[in-house]
Coordinates of C-alpha atoms and ligand atoms in Angstrom, one line a residue:
M1 CA -77.9 96.2 -7.9
K2 CA -80.7 94.5 -9.1
T3 CA -79.2 94.1 -12.8
T4 CA -76.2 92.2 -13.6
T5 CA -75.3 94.2 -16.5
H6 CA -74.2 97.2 -15.1
F7 CA -71.7 99.1 -16.5
P8 CA -68.5 101.3 -15.3
V9 CA -70.2 104.7 -14.4
Q10 CA -68.7 107.8 -16.3
G11 CA -65.0 108.4 -14.9
N12 CA -67.0 108.7 -10.8
K13 CA -67.0 112.5 -11.8
Y14 CA -68.4 113.1 -8.3
L15 CA -64.7 112.8 -5.8
T16 CA -63.3 115.4 -7.3
T17 CA -62.3 117.2 -3.6
K18 CA -61.1 113.7 -3.3
I19 CA -57.7 113.6 -1.3
L20 CA -55.7 110.4 -0.3
T21 CA -54.2 110.5 3.7
T22 CA -51.6 108.1 1.6
L23 CA -48.8 109.9 1.5
V24 CA -46.7 107.7 4.2
L25 CA -43.6 105.7 1.5
I26 CA -43.6 102.1 1.7
L27 CA -39.4 101.8 1.7
V28 CA -39.1 98.0 -0.2
G29 CA -35.5 96.5 -0.8
A30 CA -32.4 97.9 1.0
T31 CA -34.9 99.8 4.4
L32 CA -37.9 97.2 4.6
P33 CA -40.6 97.8 5.9
C34 CA -41.3 98.3 9.0
T35 CA -45.8 99.9 9.6
I36 CA -48.6 98.9 8.1
V37 CA -49.9 101.4 5.8
Q38 CA -54.0 101.9 6.1
A39 CA -56.2 104.8 4.0
S40 CA -59.0 106.6 4.7
V41 CA -61.5 108.7 2.7
K42 CA -60.9 112.3 2.9
G43 CA -63.2 114.7 1.3
A44 CA -66.8 116.8 1.3
C45 CA -69.3 114.0 3.0
S46 CA -71.7 115.0 -1.1
D47 CA -69.4 113.5 -2.4
C48 CA -70.0 109.9 -1.2
H49 CA -72.9 109.8 0.9
T50 CA -76.7 111.7 -0.9
M51 CA -79.2 112.7 2.9
H52 CA -82.0 112.1 0.6
N53 CA -80.5 109.5 -2.5
S54 CA -82.2 112.6 -4.8
Q55 CA -80.7 115.4 -6.0
D56 CA -82.1 117.7 -9.0
G57 CA -83.6 115.6 -9.4
S58 CA -81.4 113.1 -10.8
A59 CA -81.3 109.1 -11.2
V60 CA -80.1 107.9 -7.5
V61 CA -79.6 103.4 -6.4
T62 CA -82.3 102.5 -5.3
S63 CA -80.9 98.6 -4.4
G64 CA -77.9 97.1 -3.5
T65 CA -77.4 97.2 -0.3
G66 CA -77.6 100.9 0.4
T67 CA -77.3 101.1 4.5
T68 CA -75.2 104.3 5.0
L69 CA -76.8 106.9 2.0
L70 CA -73.9 106.3 -0.4
I71 CA -74.5 108.1 -3.9
D72 CA -73.2 104.3 -5.2
N73 CA -72.5 101.0 -4.3
C74 CA -69.1 98.7 -4.3
V75 CA -68.9 98.7 -8.4
G76 CA -70.5 101.1 -9.3
C77 CA -67.0 103.2 -7.6
H78 CA -65.1 100.6 -8.1
S79 CA -65.6 100.9 -11.3
S80 CA -64.9 103.0 -14.8
A81 CA -65.8 104.1 -18.4
T82 CA -62.2 104.7 -19.2
N83 CA -58.8 102.7 -18.7
Q84 CA -57.7 104.5 -15.5
T85 CA -56.9 102.6 -13.0
I86 CA -56.9 104.9 -10.1
V87 CA -60.3 108.0 -10.8
N88 CA -60.5 110.5 -8.3
G89 CA -58.3 108.8 -5.8
I90 CA -60.7 105.4 -6.5
P91 CA -59.3 102.5 -7.1
I92 CA -61.0 100.5 -9.8
V93 CA -60.7 97.0 -10.1
W94 CA -63.3 96.7 -13.0
N95 CA -62.2 99.2 -16.7
A96 CA -65.2 99.2 -19.0
V97 CA -61.7 99.0 -21.8
P98 CA -58.7 96.9 -21.6
P99 CA -57.1 98.7 -18.3
N100 CA -54.2 100.5 -18.4
N101 CA -51.9 99.5 -15.3
P102 CA -54.2 97.0 -13.4
L103 CA -54.2 96.9 -9.7
A104 CA -52.4 94.2 -7.2
G105 CA -55.5 92.0 -7.9
G106 CA -56.1 93.1 -11.1
N107 CA -59.0 93.4 -13.4
F108 CA -62.7 92.4 -14.3
Y109 CA -62.9 93.5 -17.4
W110 CA -62.0 90.3 -19.4
I111 CA -64.5 87.9 -17.6
A112 CA -66.8 90.9 -18.8
Q113 CA -65.7 91.9 -21.9
G114 CA -67.6 89.1 -24.1
G115 CA -70.8 89.4 -22.3
G116 CA -70.7 87.2 -19.9
S117 CA -70.1 83.8 -22.9
A118 CA -68.6 80.8 -20.5
A119 CA -65.2 81.5 -22.9
D120 CA -64.8 84.5 -20.6
D121 CA -65.1 82.9 -17.4
V122 CA -62.6 81.3 -17.1
F123 CA -60.8 85.2 -16.7
G124 CA -61.1 85.3 -13.3
H125 CA -63.7 85.5 -10.4
N126 CA -67.3 86.0 -11.3
V127 CA -68.8 88.7 -9.6
W128 CA -72.3 90.0 -8.7
G129 CA -72.6 93.3 -10.5
I130 CA -70.2 92.1 -13.1
S131 CA -71.3 88.6 -14.2
A132 CA -73.9 86.0 -14.6
P133 CA -72.4 83.3 -12.7
D134 CA -70.2 80.7 -14.0
H135 CA -71.2 78.3 -17.0
N136 CA -68.2 75.3 -16.6
I137 CA -68.2 75.7 -13.0
L138 CA -72.0 76.1 -11.6
P139 CA -72.9 77.1 -8.7
S140 CA -74.6 73.7 -8.2
A141 CA -70.5 72.8 -7.9
G142 CA -69.2 75.7 -6.2
A143 CA -66.2 77.1 -6.0
P144 CA -63.1 74.4 -7.2
G145 CA -61.9 72.3 -4.7
N146 CA -64.4 73.1 -2.1
G147 CA -64.1 69.7 -0.5
G148 CA -68.5 69.3 -1.2
F149 CA -69.0 72.9 0.8
T150 CA -71.0 74.9 -0.8
C151 CA -73.2 75.6 2.4
G152 CA -76.3 76.3 -0.2
T153 CA -76.4 79.5 -1.5
S154 CA -73.9 81.3 -0.3
C155 CA -70.6 82.7 -1.7
H156 CA -68.4 79.3 -1.1
A157 CA -70.9 78.4 -3.7
S158 CA -71.0 81.4 -6.5
L159 CA -69.8 84.7 -5.7
A160 CA -72.3 85.8 -8.9
T161 CA -75.7 85.5 -7.0
D162 CA -77.6 87.9 -5.3
P163 CA -76.2 88.2 -2.4
A164 CA -79.8 88.8 -0.5
L165 CA -80.0 84.8 -1.0
N166 CA -77.1 84.3 0.8
P167 CA -77.8 83.7 4.2
D168 CA -74.2 84.6 6.6
V169 CA -72.7 83.3 9.8
G170 CA -74.9 85.1 12.0
G171 CA -77.7 86.2 10.4
G172 CA -78.2 88.6 7.5
S173 CA -76.1 88.5 3.7
R174 CA -73.6 88.5 2.4
G175 CA -72.3 88.0 -1.6
G176 CA -70.4 89.6 -4.2
C177 CA -67.5 92.5 -3.5
Q178 CA -67.9 91.7 0.3
G179 CA -67.8 87.2 -0.4
C180 CA -64.6 89.1 -0.2
H181 CA -64.2 92.6 1.4
Y182 CA -66.3 90.7 4.6
E183 CA -65.9 93.8 5.8
V184 CA -64.6 97.3 4.8
A185 CA -64.5 100.0 6.5
H186 CA -63.7 103.0 4.4
H187 CA -63.4 105.3 7.3
D188 CA -61.4 103.9 8.9
D189 CA -57.8 103.5 9.5
S190 CA -57.6 101.8 12.7
K191 CA -58.7 98.5 11.4
P192 CA -56.6 96.0 11.1
W193 CA -57.2 93.5 8.2
F194 CA -55.6 93.9 4.6
R195 CA -57.8 95.9 2.2
F196 CA -60.5 95.2 4.1
L197 CA -60.3 91.2 3.6
K198 CA -62.0 88.8 6.3
G199 CA -63.5 85.6 7.3
H200 CA -66.8 85.3 8.9
I201 CA -65.9 82.8 11.6
T202 CA -63.9 84.3 14.2
T203 CA -63.3 88.4 15.1
G204 CA -59.0 87.0 15.0
A205 CA -60.2 85.6 10.9
Y206 CA -58.6 88.4 8.8
V207 CA -55.4 88.4 6.2
E208 CA -52.4 90.6 7.4
G209 CA -49.9 92.5 5.1
I210 CA -48.3 95.9 4.5
E211 CA -50.6 97.9 1.4
A212 CA -49.1 99.8 -1.5
P213 CA -50.4 103.4 -1.2
T214 CA -51.3 103.1 -4.2
W215 CA -52.2 99.5 -5.2
E216 CA -49.6 98.2 -6.8
Q217 CA -50.7 100.3 -10.4
N218 CA -46.6 100.9 -11.4
A219 CA -45.3 98.0 -9.9
I220 CA -44.5 96.4 -13.2
T221 CA -41.9 99.4 -13.7
D222 CA -41.6 100.4 -10.0
S223 CA -40.3 97.0 -8.6
T224 CA -40.4 99.1 -5.1
D225 CA -44.6 99.4 -5.5
R226 CA -45.8 96.7 -4.0
N227 CA -47.3 94.8 -1.5
V228 CA -45.8 92.6 1.5
Y229 CA -48.3 89.9 1.8
R230 CA -48.4 87.3 5.4
G231 CA -47.3 84.5 4.7
T232 CA -46.9 81.1 7.2
D233 CA -45.0 77.9 6.0
T234 CA -47.7 75.9 9.4
T235 CA -49.7 73.3 8.7
Y236 CA -53.5 74.4 9.5
T237 CA -57.2 73.5 9.0
W238 CA -60.0 75.1 7.8
G239 CA -62.3 77.1 9.3
A240 CA -59.6 77.8 11.7
G241 CA -56.3 79.0 9.0
L242 CA -57.5 82.1 8.9
N243 CA -57.4 83.2 12.3
A244 CA -54.5 81.7 13.4
T245 CA -52.5 82.5 10.1
K246 CA -54.0 85.2 8.6
T247 CA -52.4 85.0 5.6
A248 CA -54.1 86.2 1.7
S249 CA -53.4 81.3 1.6
A250 CA -56.2 80.4 4.1
F251 CA -58.1 83.7 3.2
C252 CA -58.5 81.5 -0.7
Q253 CA -58.8 78.3 2.2
G254 CA -61.4 79.4 2.9
C255 CA -63.4 78.9 -0.1
H256 CA -60.5 77.0 -1.7
I257 CA -60.4 74.3 0.8
D258 CA -58.5 71.3 0.0
F259 CA -56.3 72.9 -2.7
H260 CA -54.4 73.7 0.4
Q261 CA -55.3 71.3 3.3
K262 CA -54.3 69.0 0.9
M263 CA -51.2 70.1 -0.9
G264 CA -47.7 71.9 0.8
V265 CA -47.9 68.7 2.9
S266 CA -45.3 66.4 2.2
N267 CA -43.0 65.5 -1.1
P268 CA -44.1 63.7 -3.4
W269 CA -46.9 66.6 -4.3
I270 CA -49.6 65.6 -5.5
R271 CA -51.0 69.5 -6.0
H272 CA -47.9 72.3 -6.9
P273 CA -46.9 73.0 -2.6
N274 CA -48.3 76.1 -1.5
D275 CA -47.5 77.9 2.2
I276 CA -44.3 76.0 1.7
L277 CA -40.7 78.1 1.7
L278 CA -38.7 78.8 -0.9
P279 CA -35.7 77.4 -0.7
E280 CA -32.8 79.2 -1.3
S281 CA -30.6 76.5 -2.6
S282 CA -30.8 74.5 -6.1
E283 CA -32.9 76.6 -8.9
Y284 CA -35.0 78.0 -6.0
G285 CA -31.4 80.0 -5.0
A286 CA -31.4 82.5 -7.9
Y287 CA -34.7 84.5 -6.9
D288 CA -34.5 87.1 -4.5
P289 CA -38.3 88.9 -4.5
I290 CA -36.3 90.7 -2.5
T291 CA -33.4 92.6 -4.0
D292 CA -35.0 91.1 -7.8
Y293 CA -38.0 91.0 -6.6
S294 CA -41.2 90.3 -9.7
N295 CA -44.1 90.9 -10.2
E296 CA -45.0 87.9 -11.5
A297 CA -44.1 86.3 -8.4
P298 CA -44.1 87.4 -5.7
V299 CA -43.8 85.9 -2.5
A300 CA -45.4 86.1 1.3
Y301 CA -43.4 86.6 4.3
L302 CA -43.3 85.3 8.1
D303 CA -43.6 88.6 9.5
P304 CA -44.8 91.0 6.4
A305 CA -42.8 94.2 8.9
V306 CA -39.2 92.7 8.6
P307 CA -39.1 90.9 4.8
A308 CA -36.9 88.2 5.0
R309 CA -35.1 86.1 2.0
A310 CA -35.4 82.9 4.6
E311 CA -38.9 83.1 5.5
A312 CA -40.6 84.0 2.3
V313 CA -43.3 81.8 1.4
V314 CA -44.8 80.2 -1.9
T315 CA -48.3 81.7 -1.8
C316 CA -52.3 81.5 -4.4
L317 CA -51.1 85.0 -4.8
S318 CA -47.4 84.4 -6.2
C319 CA -49.5 82.5 -9.6
H320 CA -53.2 83.9 -9.4
R321 CA -54.2 87.6 -9.1
A322 CA -57.4 87.4 -6.9
H323 CA -60.0 89.8 -9.5
G324 CA -58.9 88.2 -13.0
S325 CA -56.5 88.5 -15.0
D326 CA -56.1 88.3 -19.5
Q327 CA -55.0 84.5 -18.6
P328 CA -57.6 81.8 -17.9
D329 CA -57.6 80.5 -13.8
M330 CA -57.5 84.5 -13.6
L331 CA -52.7 83.5 -13.8
R332 CA -50.6 86.7 -13.2
W333 CA -49.3 85.0 -16.7
D334 CA -48.7 83.5 -20.0
Y335 CA -48.4 80.1 -19.1
T336 CA -48.3 78.9 -23.1
N337 CA -45.5 81.6 -23.4
M338 CA -43.0 81.5 -20.5
A339 CA -39.8 83.7 -21.4
A340 CA -36.4 82.5 -18.9
G341 CA -36.9 84.6 -15.9
T342 CA -40.7 85.4 -16.0
G343 CA -44.1 83.1 -15.5
C344 CA -43.3 79.9 -13.8
Y345 CA -39.6 80.1 -13.8
T346 CA -39.1 83.2 -12.6
C347 CA -38.9 80.4 -9.3
H348 CA -37.7 77.4 -11.3
T349 CA -34.7 79.4 -12.8
T350 CA -33.0 75.9 -14.5
K351 CA -36.0 74.5 -15.7
Y352 CA -36.3 77.2 -18.8
Ligands
HEC1 C1 -64.9 109.5 -0.4 C2 -65.8 109.0 -0.4 C3 -66.1 109.4 1.3 C4 -66.3 109.9 1.8 C5 -66.3 111.3 0.6 C6 -66.9 110.4 2.5 N1 -68.1 109.2 3.4 FE1 -68.7 108.1 4.8 N2 -68.7 106.3 3.3 C7 -67.9 106.0 2.4 C8 -68.1 104.7 2.4 C9 -67.8 103.9 1.2 C10 -68.9 104.1 3.6 C11 -68.9 102.7 3.7 C12 -69.0 101.7 4.7 C13 -67.3 102.1 5.6 O1 -66.6 101.8 4.6 O2 -67.3 102.3 6.6 C14 -69.1 105.2 4.3 C15 -69.4 105.1 5.8 C16 -70.6 105.7 6.5 C17 -70.0 105.9 7.2 C18 -71.0 104.9 8.4 C19 -70.1 103.6 8.2 C20 -68.8 104.0 9.8 O3 -67.9 104.4 9.6 O4 -69.7 105.2 11.0 C21 -71.2 107.2 8.4 C22 -71.6 107.3 9.3 C23 -70.1 107.9 7.4 N3 -69.4 108.1 6.5 C24 -70.2 109.9 7.1 C25 -69.4 110.0 6.5 C26 -69.3 111.8 7.0 C27 -69.7 112.2 7.7 C28 -68.2 112.6 5.8 C29 -68.2 114.5 5.9 C30 -67.3 114.3 6.5 C31 -68.6 111.5 4.9 N4 -68.9 109.9 4.8 C32 -67.0 110.9 3.7 C33 -67.1 106.9 1.4 C34 -67.4 108.5 1.5
HEC2 C1 -68.7 106.3 -3.1 C2 -67.6 105.6 -3.2 C3 -67.8 104.2 -2.7 C4 -68.2 103.2 -2.4 C5 -69.2 103.2 -2.5 C6 -67.3 101.9 -2.1 N1 -66.0 102.5 -2.4 FE1 -64.6 101.5 -1.6 N2 -63.5 103.0 -1.7 C7 -64.1 104.0 -1.9 C8 -62.6 104.6 -2.0 C9 -62.7 107.4 -2.6 C10 -61.0 104.1 -1.4 C11 -59.8 104.2 -1.8 C12 -59.2 105.6 -0.1 C13 -59.0 104.1 0.5 O1 -58.3 103.8 0.8 O2 -60.2 104.3 1.7 C14 -61.7 102.8 -1.6 C15 -61.0 101.3 -0.8 C16 -62.2 100.9 -0.9 C17 -60.5 99.8 -1.3 C18 -59.3 99.4 -0.7 C19 -59.4 99.6 1.0 C20 -57.3 99.8 1.1 O3 -56.7 99.1 1.4 O4 -56.6 100.5 0.2 C21 -61.1 98.3 -0.8 C22 -61.3 96.3 -1.0 C23 -62.9 98.6 -1.4 N3 -62.7 100.7 -1.6 C24 -64.1 97.9 -1.8 C25 -64.8 98.4 -1.4 C26 -66.2 97.4 -1.5 C27 -66.5 96.2 -0.5 C28 -67.7 98.2 -1.2 C29 -68.9 97.5 -1.4 C30 -69.8 97.2 0.5 C31 -67.1 99.6 -1.7 N4 -65.6 99.6 -1.3 C32 -68.1 100.8 -2.0 C33 -65.0 104.8 -2.4 C34 -65.8 103.7 -2.5
HEC3 C1 -65.5 83.8 -0.7 C2 -66.1 82.7 -1.4 C3 -64.2 82.3 -2.0 C4 -62.7 83.0 -2.0 C5 -61.9 83.6 -0.4 C6 -62.0 82.9 -3.0 N1 -62.7 82.0 -4.0 FE1 -62.1 81.3 -6.0 N2 -63.8 81.3 -6.8 C7 -65.0 80.6 -5.6 C8 -66.3 80.2 -6.6 C9 -67.6 80.7 -6.6 C10 -65.5 80.5 -7.5 C11 -65.9 79.6 -8.9 C12 -66.7 80.4 -10.0 C13 -65.2 82.0 -10.5 O1 -65.2 81.4 -11.7 O2 -65.7 82.7 -9.9 C14 -63.6 80.0 -7.7 C15 -63.4 80.1 -9.3 C16 -61.4 80.2 -8.5 C17 -60.6 80.0 -9.7 C18 -61.0 79.7 -11.3 C19 -61.9 80.9 -12.1 C20 -62.6 80.3 -14.0 O3 -63.5 80.2 -13.5 O4 -61.8 79.6 -14.1 C21 -59.3 80.6 -8.8 C22 -58.4 80.5 -10.4 C23 -60.2 81.1 -8.0 N3 -61.0 81.1 -7.6 C24 -58.2 81.1 -7.7 C25 -59.0 82.4 -5.9 C26 -57.4 82.5 -4.8 C27 -56.3 82.9 -5.4 C28 -58.7 83.6 -4.1 C29 -58.1 84.2 -2.8 C30 -57.1 85.9 -3.4 C31 -59.9 82.8 -4.2 N4 -60.7 82.2 -5.2 C32 -60.6 83.0 -3.3 C33 -65.4 81.4 -4.6 C34 -63.7 82.1 -4.1
HEC4 C1 -62.9 86.2 -4.6 C2 -62.4 87.5 -3.0 C3 -62.6 89.1 -4.1 C4 -63.5 89.6 -4.7 C5 -64.6 89.0 -5.1 C6 -63.7 91.1 -4.4 N1 -62.4 90.8 -4.3 FE1 -60.9 92.4 -4.8 N2 -60.0 92.3 -3.6 C7 -59.7 90.8 -3.5 C8 -57.8 90.5 -2.7 C9 -57.7 89.1 -2.4 C10 -57.8 91.9 -3.0 C11 -56.2 91.7 -2.2 C12 -54.7 91.7 -4.6 C13 -53.7 92.1 -3.5 O1 -52.9 92.7 -2.7 O2 -52.8 91.4 -4.2 C14 -57.8 93.0 -3.2 C15 -58.2 93.4 -3.7 C16 -59.0 94.8 -3.6 C17 -59.0 97.2 -4.1 C18 -57.8 97.2 -4.1 C19 -56.4 97.2 -5.4 C20 -56.3 95.8 -5.3 O3 -56.3 95.7 -7.4 O4 -55.3 95.5 -5.2 C21 -60.3 97.0 -4.1 C22 -60.0 98.4 -4.8 C23 -61.1 96.0 -4.2 N3 -60.9 95.2 -4.5 C24 -62.4 96.0 -4.8 C25 -62.8 95.0 -4.7 C26 -64.6 95.7 -5.6 C27 -65.0 96.7 -5.2 C28 -65.3 94.0 -5.8 C29 -66.2 93.6 -6.6 C30 -67.0 94.5 -8.0 C31 -64.7 92.5 -5.4 N4 -63.1 93.7 -4.2 C32 -64.1 91.8 -5.7 C33 -60.2 90.1 -2.8 C34 -61.4 89.8 -3.4
HEC5 C1 -47.2 77.5 -8.0 C2 -48.4 78.7 -8.9 C3 -50.4 78.1 -7.8 C4 -49.8 78.3 -6.4 C5 -48.6 79.2 -5.9 C6 -51.3 78.4 -7.0 N1 -52.0 78.1 -8.1 FE1 -54.0 77.9 -8.5 N2 -53.6 77.2 -10.7 C7 -52.5 77.1 -11.3 C8 -52.3 76.7 -12.2 C9 -50.9 77.3 -13.5 C10 -53.9 77.0 -12.4 C11 -54.2 76.2 -14.0 C12 -54.2 74.1 -13.9 C13 -53.5 73.2 -13.6 O1 -52.3 73.9 -13.9 O2 -53.5 73.0 -13.2 C14 -54.3 76.8 -11.0 C15 -55.8 76.5 -11.4 C16 -56.7 77.1 -10.1 C17 -58.3 77.2 -9.7 C18 -59.4 76.7 -10.7 C19 -59.1 74.8 -10.7 C20 -60.4 74.2 -11.0 O3 -60.8 73.6 -11.5 O4 -60.6 75.0 -12.6 C21 -58.3 77.5 -8.7 C22 -59.5 77.8 -8.2 C23 -56.9 77.8 -7.5 N3 -56.2 77.8 -8.7 C24 -56.8 78.1 -6.3 C25 -56.2 77.9 -5.5 C26 -55.2 79.0 -4.6 C27 -56.4 79.1 -3.7 C28 -53.9 78.6 -4.4 C29 -53.6 77.9 -3.5 C30 -54.1 78.4 -1.8 C31 -53.1 78.3 -5.9 N4 -54.3 78.2 -7.1 C32 -52.3 78.9 -5.7 C33 -50.7 77.5 -10.4 C34 -51.1 78.0 -8.8
HEC6 C1 -43.3 81.3 -5.4 C2 -42.4 80.7 -6.6 C3 -42.6 79.5 -6.7 C4 -44.0 79.5 -8.9 C5 -43.9 81.3 -8.7 C6 -43.3 78.6 -9.2 N1 -43.0 77.5 -8.5 FE1 -43.4 75.5 -8.0 N2 -42.5 74.7 -7.0 C7 -41.5 76.0 -5.7 C8 -41.3 75.9 -5.1 C9 -41.0 76.1 -3.3 C10 -41.6 73.9 -4.6 C11 -41.5 72.9 -3.4 C12 -40.1 72.9 -4.3 C13 -39.6 72.0 -2.2 O1 -40.4 70.8 -3.0 O2 -38.8 72.4 -1.5 C14 -41.8 73.8 -5.9 C15 -42.1 72.6 -6.4 C16 -42.7 72.1 -7.8 C17 -42.7 71.3 -8.4 C18 -43.0 69.5 -7.5 C19 -41.0 69.3 -7.8 C20 -40.4 68.4 -7.1 O3 -39.6 68.2 -6.7 O4 -41.5 67.5 -7.0 C21 -43.1 71.0 -9.6 C22 -43.8 70.3 -10.8 C23 -43.6 72.9 -10.3 N3 -43.2 73.2 -9.2 C24 -44.0 73.1 -10.8 C25 -44.6 74.8 -11.4 C26 -45.2 75.3 -12.6 C27 -46.0 74.3 -13.6 C28 -45.0 76.5 -11.8 C29 -46.0 77.7 -12.8 C30 -47.4 77.7 -12.9 C31 -45.2 76.7 -10.9 N4 -44.0 75.3 -10.2 C32 -44.6 78.0 -10.7 C33 -41.9 77.9 -6.1 C34 -42.5 77.8 -7.1

């Protein structure tokens, strides 16, 4: 990707024979999930690979990582000009028009839709190939809460700068989508990491969880269509946290360092507690995310294979989408207009 104004490809038509292997149903609610579900790609090699990077003289990808003879790059495959969020088996994270049923991570539509103005930047992570660096949070300042650690030009400074310019621990460079989806394994179900989310300090540093086979496309209407995230209520430190806990919170904290380290320590809080058990009593007792799940405020579980109410924890993803949303700060709900039982009141049931 050389350009930052790339537009979604038309419906990813080359993946017509694509078949998902996600026939395993995740059973939640009464029957709790007990296996880690993975999904690897199927279909003709030529759906996704090109041997000479040219066919019938058509234009092909000439930039980007391009190391595996792919006919497109991350953004190209995972975007769509339609409002559909699964196109020929490809989970779509960036639609050119408002998405119908955004997936679990949200969507990059809102951050990109105005052509990348400062006003749009608040709706998501600014990512290479989709938007320019954030106008409000400059690369020189880096990820909010980074404790001063930006590592020069790197993903800690911005996910929207040219990945080729981002030195990586252990050599090479990374950025954009791969600032978070550090090691993709589209062909390999044996990899334990949730959604290809991995750190780059130690080999054990990756996110664990149970993957909803259709990426929560119907989560709003079907409460069984949900990911189950791993959570922790132990104290961990930056650099070692993801390896030790394998949680999405520790993953986010890899860049947003202070947002965990100095929160969740003790009451009185200086930031909203995170990685804290959701009490079973008082106002919190009225929200049982197992039987009365709300996609507005999902929780993580100490053991995602056996989710228990007593082991439900607040995670970054309880309030935020990972990619972007139609709300400032990538929130899961409209902070200025919350009805009873929604948004903050999902957990703070008596504060409405
Ligand atoms: C639906 C898209 C898709 C199809 C179909 C597909 N691939 Fe891939 N392949 C990918 C992607 C994406 C990668 C990128 C790197 C990764 O995720 O490992 C990849 C990576 C690879 C790699 C390098 C990494 C590795 O895992 O060894 C090889 C070799 C490969 N593919 C061979 C094939 C062959 C042979 C076929 C046909 C049997 C095929 N692929 C079909 C998407 C596809
Ligand atoms: C040739 C098209 C193609 C390219 C290029 C491609 N993907 Fe994918 N990707 C797919 C398809 C198809 C799936 C769904 C099948 C699956 O679950 O693996 C998928 C699934 C995913 C998932 C969800 C995995 C899961 O556990 O469900 C992530 C995350 C992802 N891709 C990220 C990336 C990133 C990052 C890149 C660039 C390094 C990339 N993809 C490049 C086609 C592609
Ligand atoms: C690889 C580094 C990295 C990781 C991991 C990361 N972020 Fe960020 N985040 C950034 C950077 C850089 C910015 C500032 C630029 C921007 O907004 O994209 C940012 C900005 C944000 C913002 C403010 C958005 C805005 O523009 O106002 C939120 C909210 C956020 N991140 C939440 C999260 C959550 C939740 C996670 C975990 C799912 C996460 N981040 C993981 C690097 C990261
Ligand atoms: C700031 C980190 C971050 C960046 C940057 C990022 N992702 Fe993700 N992505 C995540 C997380 C975390 C999830 C899991 C969301 C969940 O389950 O709530 C995810 C989920 C996904 C999925 C599964 C569908 C879904 O919504 O759950 C796909 C596909 C995907 N990402 C592709 C991409 C592509 C392509 C890019 C670049 C355009 C990208 N991601 C950039 C963190 C990131
Ligand atoms: C209880 C809900 C909640 C949880 C949990 C939560 N956040 Fe937030 N976050 C918010 C809200 C609301 C805002 C908007 C600003 C505000 O109200 O302070 C925000 C703002 C942010 C910002 C933007 C800050 C800025 O300077 O622009 C980042 C980055 C962020 N959160 C990251 C995280 C990370 C990382 C985690 C997990 C360690 C996390 N949040 C957990 C609700 C939450
Ligand atoms: C996923 C559940 C969840 C969501 C969503 C949530 N909270 Fe909380 N909140 C908690 C928990 C758990 C505590 C800590 C309770 C304790 O002290 O043991 C807490 C504590 C607080 C406190 C401190 C209370 C005290 O006693 O000091 C405030 C203030 C607060 N939340 C506001 C908010 C706001 C505002 C939102 C929406 C932006 C929000 N919360 C969303 C679970 C949640």
